[in-house]
Short mmCIF file of C-alpha atoms in Angstrom, two decimals:
data_model
loop_
_atom_site.label_atom_id
_atom_site.label_comp_id
_atom_site.label_asym_id
_atom_site.label_seq_id
_atom_site.Cartn_x
_atom_site.Cartn_y
_atom_site.Cartn_z
CA UNK A 3 162.31 54.48 -190.78
CA UNK A 4 162.30 58.63 -191.44
CA UNK A 5 159.28 58.52 -193.81
CA UNK A 6 157.31 56.88 -190.52
CA UNK A 7 159.00 59.73 -188.51
CA UNK A 8 158.33 62.63 -191.50
CA UNK A 9 154.71 60.95 -190.95
CA UNK A 10 154.05 61.16 -187.33
CA UNK A 11 155.46 64.73 -187.48
CA UNK A 12 153.13 66.16 -189.94
CA UNK A 13 150.05 63.99 -188.13
CA UNK A 14 151.06 65.52 -184.80
CA UNK A 15 151.56 69.53 -186.58
CA UNK A 16 147.78 68.59 -187.91
CA UNK A 17 146.25 67.60 -185.01
CA UNK A 18 147.92 70.67 -182.97
CA UNK A 19 147.20 73.15 -185.39
CA UNK A 20 143.17 71.81 -185.58
CA UNK A 21 143.16 71.31 -181.70
CA UNK A 22 143.77 75.07 -181.08
CA UNK A 23 141.36 76.04 -183.51
CA UNK A 24 138.29 77.40 -180.83
CA UNK A 25 134.72 77.54 -181.93
CA UNK A 26 133.27 79.94 -184.68
CA UNK A 27 131.50 83.44 -184.13
CA UNK A 28 128.44 81.78 -185.26
CA UNK A 29 128.71 78.14 -182.69
CA UNK A 30 129.88 80.74 -179.67
CA UNK A 31 126.25 83.07 -180.48
CA UNK A 32 124.47 79.60 -180.47
CA UNK A 33 126.02 78.62 -176.99
CA UNK A 34 125.49 81.99 -175.54
CA UNK A 35 121.65 81.85 -177.17
CA UNK A 36 120.86 78.34 -175.38
CA UNK A 37 122.36 80.07 -172.29
CA UNK A 38 120.42 82.81 -172.07
CA UNK A 39 117.14 81.02 -173.08
CA UNK A 40 117.74 78.45 -169.78
CA UNK A 41 118.21 81.34 -167.58
CA UNK A 42 115.37 83.00 -169.13
CA UNK A 43 113.65 79.82 -168.80
CA UNK A 44 114.65 79.95 -164.82
CA UNK A 45 113.60 83.47 -163.78
CA UNK A 46 110.03 82.80 -165.47
CA UNK A 47 109.76 80.11 -162.65
CA UNK A 48 111.04 82.43 -160.51
CA UNK A 49 108.74 85.11 -161.40
CA UNK A 50 105.72 82.93 -161.01
CA UNK A 51 106.70 80.78 -157.93
CA UNK A 52 106.64 84.23 -156.04
CA UNK A 53 103.67 85.66 -157.23
CA UNK A 54 101.75 82.42 -156.21
CA UNK A 55 103.60 82.59 -152.87
CA UNK A 56 102.39 85.88 -152.41
CA UNK A 57 98.93 85.36 -153.44
CA UNK A 58 99.03 83.05 -150.75
CA UNK A 59 100.47 84.79 -148.31
CA UNK A 60 97.85 87.77 -148.44
CA UNK A 61 95.20 86.02 -146.26
CA UNK A 62 97.70 85.31 -143.37
CA UNK A 63 98.74 88.74 -143.42
CA UNK A 64 95.14 90.14 -143.20
CA UNK A 65 94.17 87.55 -140.67
CA UNK A 66 97.46 88.90 -138.34
CA UNK A 67 96.65 92.25 -139.30
CA UNK A 68 93.06 91.80 -137.93
CA UNK A 69 94.36 90.85 -134.07
CA UNK A 70 94.06 94.64 -133.23
CA UNK A 71 96.13 96.65 -134.99
CA UNK A 72 96.06 100.16 -136.00
CA UNK A 73 98.10 101.82 -139.00
CA UNK A 74 99.94 104.86 -138.71
CA UNK A 75 101.64 107.19 -140.99
CA UNK A 76 103.00 110.66 -140.63
CA UNK A 77 103.88 113.14 -142.98
CA UNK A 78 107.40 112.80 -142.00
CA UNK A 79 107.50 108.84 -142.30
CA UNK A 80 109.14 107.18 -145.29
CA UNK A 81 106.95 103.78 -144.20
CA UNK A 82 103.94 103.34 -142.07
CA UNK A 83 103.89 101.17 -139.27
CA UNK A 84 101.54 98.59 -137.63
CA UNK A 85 100.97 99.62 -133.72
CA UNK A 86 98.79 96.92 -131.39
CA UNK A 87 95.78 98.76 -130.14
CA UNK A 88 96.18 100.42 -126.62
CA UNK A 89 99.89 100.91 -127.03
CA UNK A 90 99.12 104.48 -127.81
CA UNK A 91 102.12 106.59 -125.96
CA UNK A 92 99.48 109.41 -125.48
CA UNK A 93 97.39 106.59 -123.42
CA UNK A 94 100.55 106.00 -121.11
CA UNK A 95 101.83 109.23 -120.23
CA UNK A 96 104.16 108.99 -116.81
CA UNK A 97 104.67 105.28 -117.37
CA UNK A 98 107.49 103.04 -117.55
CA UNK A 99 106.17 100.64 -119.51
CA UNK A 100 107.34 98.33 -123.02
CA UNK A 101 105.62 98.74 -126.55
CA UNK A 102 105.83 97.68 -130.28
CA UNK A 103 105.30 98.43 -133.78
CA UNK A 104 106.19 96.73 -136.83
CA UNK A 105 106.69 98.72 -140.28
CA UNK A 106 105.44 97.71 -143.44
CA UNK A 107 108.36 95.85 -144.77
CA UNK A 108 108.24 93.36 -141.23
CA UNK A 109 111.02 95.31 -139.37
CA UNK A 110 109.87 95.15 -135.45
CA UNK A 111 110.21 97.51 -133.35
CA UNK A 112 110.44 97.02 -129.18
CA UNK A 113 110.50 100.43 -127.38
CA UNK A 114 111.33 100.72 -123.94
CA UNK A 115 109.40 103.78 -122.95
CA UNK A 116 110.73 105.12 -119.32
CA UNK A 117 109.39 107.93 -116.86
CA UNK A 118 111.51 108.48 -114.04
CA UNK A 119 114.23 109.98 -112.29
CA UNK A 120 116.61 112.24 -114.35
CA UNK A 121 119.94 110.32 -113.46
CA UNK A 122 118.55 107.03 -114.92
CA UNK A 123 119.68 107.16 -118.63
CA UNK A 124 118.52 103.82 -120.34
CA UNK A 125 120.28 102.19 -123.30
CA UNK A 126 119.46 98.30 -122.73
CA UNK A 127 117.28 96.16 -121.99
CA UNK A 128 117.08 92.26 -120.36
CA UNK A 129 114.00 90.51 -120.16
CA UNK A 130 113.53 87.60 -117.69
CA UNK A 131 111.47 84.33 -117.88
CA UNK A 132 110.50 82.43 -114.52
CA UNK A 133 112.20 79.40 -116.40
CA UNK A 134 115.60 81.02 -115.43
CA UNK A 135 116.53 81.92 -119.23
CA UNK A 136 117.22 85.51 -120.19
CA UNK A 137 118.06 87.89 -123.45
CA UNK A 138 119.59 90.98 -123.40
CA UNK A 139 119.38 93.65 -126.21
CA UNK A 140 122.02 95.44 -127.87
CA UNK A 141 123.08 98.63 -126.11
CA UNK A 142 122.26 102.04 -127.96
CA UNK A 143 123.91 105.13 -126.66
CA UNK A 144 121.95 107.99 -126.43
CA UNK A 145 120.41 110.25 -128.87
CA UNK A 146 121.71 107.98 -131.77
CA UNK A 147 118.64 108.26 -133.54
CA UNK A 148 116.78 105.79 -131.74
CA UNK A 149 117.15 106.44 -128.28
CA UNK A 150 115.11 109.64 -127.56
CA UNK A 151 114.74 111.66 -124.35
CA UNK A 152 113.85 114.77 -122.74
CA UNK A 153 113.33 116.41 -118.87
CA UNK A 154 110.71 118.27 -117.44
CA UNK A 155 111.07 119.43 -114.36
CA UNK A 156 113.60 116.90 -113.00
CA UNK A 157 111.90 113.89 -114.31
CA UNK A 158 113.51 111.77 -117.55
CA UNK A 159 111.03 110.79 -120.43
CA UNK A 160 113.25 108.29 -122.59
CA UNK A 161 111.80 105.93 -125.42
CA UNK A 162 114.59 103.66 -126.40
CA UNK A 163 114.13 101.74 -129.97
CA UNK A 164 114.83 98.36 -130.35
CA UNK A 165 115.04 97.04 -133.89
CA UNK A 166 115.00 93.65 -135.73
CA UNK A 167 115.42 93.99 -139.52
CA UNK A 168 116.63 90.00 -140.27
CA UNK A 169 117.67 90.17 -144.26
CA UNK A 170 114.90 92.79 -145.26
CA UNK A 171 117.57 95.76 -145.41
CA UNK A 172 119.31 94.72 -147.96
CA UNK A 173 119.12 97.00 -151.04
CA UNK A 174 117.12 99.38 -148.93
CA UNK A 175 118.11 103.21 -148.45
CA UNK A 176 115.02 104.63 -147.50
CA UNK A 177 115.57 104.65 -143.73
CA UNK A 178 118.79 105.15 -142.99
CA UNK A 179 118.44 105.33 -139.15
CA UNK A 180 116.72 101.93 -139.03
CA UNK A 181 119.15 100.40 -141.61
CA UNK A 182 122.25 101.49 -139.36
CA UNK A 183 120.67 100.14 -136.04
CA UNK A 184 118.91 96.80 -137.76
CA UNK A 185 118.79 93.92 -135.53
CA UNK A 186 119.74 95.57 -131.87
CA UNK A 187 116.51 93.69 -130.62
CA UNK A 188 118.66 90.69 -130.82
CA UNK A 189 116.01 88.38 -130.42
CA UNK A 190 113.92 90.02 -127.16
CA UNK A 191 110.71 90.36 -128.84
CA UNK A 192 110.50 87.02 -129.94
CA UNK A 193 111.57 85.72 -126.61
CA UNK A 194 108.44 87.66 -125.49
CA UNK A 195 106.33 86.22 -127.85
CA UNK A 196 107.76 82.70 -126.95
CA UNK A 197 107.01 83.09 -123.21
CA UNK A 198 103.25 84.64 -123.32
CA UNK A 199 101.76 82.40 -120.76
CA UNK A 200 104.63 83.63 -118.06
CA UNK A 201 102.79 85.38 -115.47
CA UNK A 202 106.38 86.76 -113.95
CA UNK A 203 108.14 87.63 -117.08
CA UNK A 204 109.85 91.08 -116.47
CA UNK A 205 111.34 93.65 -118.30
CA UNK A 206 114.52 95.52 -116.76
CA UNK A 207 115.37 98.63 -117.99
CA UNK A 208 119.32 98.98 -117.87
CA UNK A 209 121.24 102.32 -117.39
CA UNK A 210 124.46 103.46 -118.50
CA UNK A 211 125.57 103.47 -115.29
CA UNK A 212 124.52 99.94 -115.25
CA UNK A 213 121.62 100.87 -112.99
CA UNK A 214 118.29 98.60 -113.17
CA UNK A 215 114.66 99.23 -113.05
CA UNK A 216 112.17 96.34 -113.56
CA UNK A 217 108.84 95.87 -114.60
CA UNK A 218 106.46 92.55 -114.67
CA UNK A 219 105.20 92.26 -118.60
CA UNK A 220 101.35 92.08 -117.91
CA UNK A 221 99.24 89.24 -119.97
CA UNK A 222 97.85 92.30 -122.46
CA UNK A 223 101.33 93.47 -123.48
CA UNK A 224 102.63 89.98 -123.54
CA UNK A 225 99.58 89.05 -125.98
CA UNK A 226 100.16 92.41 -128.49
CA UNK A 227 104.09 91.56 -128.72
CA UNK A 228 103.43 88.02 -129.71
CA UNK A 229 100.80 89.18 -132.47
CA UNK A 230 103.28 91.84 -133.51
CA UNK A 231 105.95 89.42 -134.02
CA UNK A 232 104.05 87.16 -135.90
CA UNK A 233 102.84 89.92 -138.00
CA UNK A 234 106.46 90.81 -138.54
CA UNK A 235 107.48 87.23 -139.83
CA UNK A 236 104.36 87.47 -142.57
CA UNK A 237 105.65 90.89 -143.36
CA UNK A 238 109.36 90.02 -143.66
CA UNK A 239 108.55 87.06 -145.81
CA UNK A 240 106.70 89.13 -148.10
CA UNK A 241 109.05 91.64 -148.51
CA UNK A 242 111.65 89.19 -148.88
CA UNK A 243 109.61 87.53 -151.77
CA UNK A 244 108.84 91.09 -153.27
CA UNK A 245 112.77 91.60 -153.80
CA UNK A 246 112.92 88.30 -155.52
CA UNK A 247 110.16 89.03 -157.81
CA UNK A 248 111.65 92.55 -158.47
CA UNK A 249 114.62 90.86 -159.18
CA UNK A 250 113.60 88.38 -161.81
CA UNK A 251 111.39 90.59 -163.61
CA UNK A 252 114.57 93.04 -164.14
CA UNK A 253 116.50 89.66 -165.35
CA UNK A 254 113.92 88.65 -167.55
CA UNK A 255 114.05 91.95 -169.37
CA UNK A 256 117.54 91.90 -169.43
CA UNK A 257 117.57 88.47 -170.88
CA UNK A 258 114.84 88.95 -173.56
CA UNK A 259 117.06 91.88 -174.86
CA UNK A 260 120.35 89.75 -175.35
CA UNK A 261 118.55 87.15 -176.82
CA UNK A 262 116.56 89.48 -179.35
CA UNK A 263 120.22 91.19 -180.22
CA UNK A 264 121.66 87.73 -180.63
CA UNK A 265 119.05 86.37 -183.02
CA UNK A 266 119.50 89.56 -185.10
CA UNK A 267 123.14 89.13 -185.21
CA UNK A 268 122.27 85.45 -186.33
CA UNK A 269 119.73 86.58 -189.22
CA UNK A 270 122.27 88.98 -190.33
CA UNK A 271 124.89 86.28 -191.03
#
């Protein structure tokens, strides 16, 4: 009986000792190599897929750009932007109206341009459709970077820019003003694009005191807004693909270096 217990004790001791022994350095290196190679294959597939999708997107973007856009970029701008023809501020002096643009990354700008009494300070915009639906932008306080104004002889001039950036702002630091005010548009440009056939589509400029100034959005403006919205979608998708492509390239470089290092360690054993 005692001998059986001794054998059992020795067996348990042997199992416990062998069970706690982990994989060797060579085994761990082989496992890491397999993991790195699998990740490398995945990133190469991502790189290939994003390259292909961007190539397919180019004709769509060019078609959208051909719908009456002018490209502008001043020496002081980090990015250029596409502005619909006929929406040059110099051609619309002393008017209260809406205009729009979209930058290279696909970040759209819905700009409420006001001209009127000095006491009316715009900071918000509401769009009303004939079917009773409406949408209101976020409020932008005066002189915050996207709300510019000046007064001449008792007349107040102001341009308030409402931005939609989506997720393309992630990792970007080139335009701090745009990043800080991303998505103040609140979907207003998209709302206008969905109501291009609404003859009574109205834009209401809302002042800091709650006063309102309403104007009808004409057919040309509705069409230009819709074209800008569509171009923005395509450019944002292209930006997203570029970001994924760049990330995959960086990961591939890292993984290739790690695989080479592990292979050299393996050869040295």
